Amino acid sequence: MSELLRQLPAVDQILAAEDVAALLQRYRREVLVCEVRRALTDWRGRLQRGEVSATRALLLDGICADVVARCRAWERPSVRRVINATGVVLHTGLGRAPLAAAARQALQTAAHYANVELDLPSGQRGERTAHVEAMLCALCRAEAVAVVNNNAAAVLIALSALARGRNVLVSRGQLVEIGGSFRIPDVIESSGARIREVGTTNRTHLRDYEAAIDEQTGAILVVHPSNYRVCGFTAEVALEDLAQLARRSGVPLVYDLGGGVLEDLGQWGLPAEPVVVDELARGADVVTFSGDKVLGGPQAGIIAGARGLVEAMRTNALMRALRCDKLTYAALEATLALYRLRPEALARELPVLSMLCQSGEAVSRRAHALASALQGEWASALRVEVVASRAQAGSGALPLEELPSYAVALALVSGGVEDLARRLRTADVAVVGRIERARLLLDMRAVAEDEVAAMVNALRQALT
């Protein structure tokens, strides 16, 4: 074994090889040296495990090729475009809402110097919230708004500004975990407020809140059950009744909506979800919601409500840490501008809404188009079938609702589909599906018309 390991070339030999030496014209020497040493470590392990056995010349060629491939991989962005064939429209792992064309164009503009905090007419320093404030206030019918980097941050800064060092009343049935480690109790405690639980897990009454309110109460928090439901013998207090109690007691009522629905979804034939303007009208002093869910924009947490309360959040010390950058504001402004369109135009221009409310026939046509392109070329190796599927909105939107959909089911004539799924995920254009009953399902609800050809190419790459 020691004789075999002595066949490994030295670092300087590898750096002097033609292909690697050419890389020194682009990359720093110390960076390349580190990569060469990593490659040598890998090849040393392969030799020790008996995976390779070669002469010094062949080892040198193999290691040089490995180093060149590693350096080429540096040019390939880690964040890549993905075709979402999972059947989950708002897939957290895939970045939730795909942005509208107008928002993508706005990002191109904001990539340059941009007037994020400069009032161009006066030349004076401006407020970054000004880019979206008028539109958000109009859409929410709110006195004031604030924007932070996600909805968890919105809840955090709201409670920090209104109830730090005091109690926050929250129903035990709403002390939930929503998504990756977003636990309401943790957020409350991180804000500097104290949790005061009221009611029970399944039933909370107005009298429970009344008994808990005292001079130490800083806020009442209501959490919308955006990705869960408690069914059966249950009770929760109507928001209107809770708002009256909050007003009588001089305590602000904060409603964590989560989803960010700005329009009644019923007009597109979708199930009802709380609409921001309605919840403010019902008596919430402040609502918080996400920008990258049903709203269809970039990741952001939006706070809307009473001017004095929102202003306390905008001047809170946490705002500096939680504020959004120019790219977020640019994409959010462009997305909100689409809500000026008529409902039928909005459903065309906003990708999330288009995906959620498109007909089953349209999804079926895309599925059959993909299946037809696949059936001839790989008929001997691949079984292809269009099957009925059930899609989901995802990310806590419409949590109990499934959307009728269609998927292309792929099964290999010999072998499982796990490796095929991996190859698709790592293709030049990544395609992510889901595996069910030993078949790879490519659900077409969240796949755009112009992505079908790219899926065919990705499958050709994966299968060859």
PDB file of C-alpha atoms in Angstrom, residues 138-141 260-268 270-278 294-295 336 338-343 346 350 353:
ATOM      1  CA  ALA A 138     -54.452  51.235   0.119  1.00  0.00           C
ATOM      2  CA  LEU A 139     -54.582  47.458  -0.346  1.00  0.00           C
ATOM      3  CA  CYS A 140     -54.885  46.817   3.405  1.00  0.00           C
ATOM      4  CA  ARG A 141     -56.874  49.984   4.199  1.00  0.00           C
ATOM      5  CA  GLY A 260     -50.799  37.283   3.144  1.00  0.00           C
ATOM      6  CA  VAL A 261     -54.074  37.161   1.193  1.00  0.00           C
ATOM      7  CA  LEU A 262     -54.877  40.621  -0.206  1.00  0.00           C
ATOM      8  CA  GLU A 263     -57.908  39.634  -2.325  1.00  0.00           C
ATOM      9  CA  ASP A 264     -60.881  37.365  -1.727  1.00  0.00           C
ATOM     10  CA  LEU A 265     -59.772  34.062  -3.238  1.00  0.00           C
ATOM     11  CA  GLY A 266     -63.388  33.086  -3.847  1.00  0.00           C
ATOM     12  CA  GLN A 267     -63.513  35.253  -6.976  1.00  0.00           C
ATOM     13  CA  TRP A 268     -61.150  32.748  -8.602  1.00  0.00           C
ATOM     14  CA  LEU A 270     -60.517  29.043  -4.511  1.00  0.00           C
ATOM     15  CA  PRO A 271     -61.415  28.274  -0.863  1.00  0.00           C
ATOM     16  CA  ALA A 272     -61.678  31.224   1.493  1.00  0.00           C
ATOM     17  CA  GLU A 273     -58.701  32.418   3.519  1.00  0.00           C
ATOM     18  CA  PRO A 274     -58.605  35.485   5.811  1.00  0.00           C
ATOM     19  CA  VAL A 275     -58.107  38.679   3.820  1.00  0.00           C
ATOM     20  CA  VAL A 276     -55.923  41.360   5.403  1.00  0.00           C
ATOM     21  CA  VAL A 277     -58.376  44.223   4.889  1.00  0.00           C
ATOM     22  CA  ASP A 278     -61.235  42.184   6.391  1.00  0.00           C
ATOM     23  CA  VAL A 294     -50.264  33.818  -1.723  1.00  0.00           C
ATOM     24  CA  LEU A 295     -49.320  37.480  -2.115  1.00  0.00           C
ATOM     25  CA  LEU A 336     -48.000  45.015  -5.331  1.00  0.00           C
ATOM     26  CA  LEU A 338     -50.078  44.072 -10.144  1.00  0.00           C
ATOM     27  CA  TYR A 339     -52.919  44.239  -7.608  1.00  0.00           C
ATOM     28  CA  ARG A 340     -54.166  47.337  -9.420  1.00  0.00           C
ATOM     29  CA  LEU A 341     -55.138  45.078 -12.338  1.00  0.00           C
ATOM     30  CA  ARG A 342     -58.570  43.592 -12.843  1.00  0.00           C
ATOM     31  CA  PRO A 343     -58.963  40.124 -11.272  1.00  0.00           C
ATOM     32  CA  LEU A 346     -54.012  39.628 -12.015  1.00  0.00           C
ATOM     33  CA  LEU A 350     -49.158  36.655 -10.899  1.00  0.00           C
ATOM     34  CA  LEU A 353     -52.434  32.852  -8.536  1.00  0.00           C
TER      35      LEU A 353
END
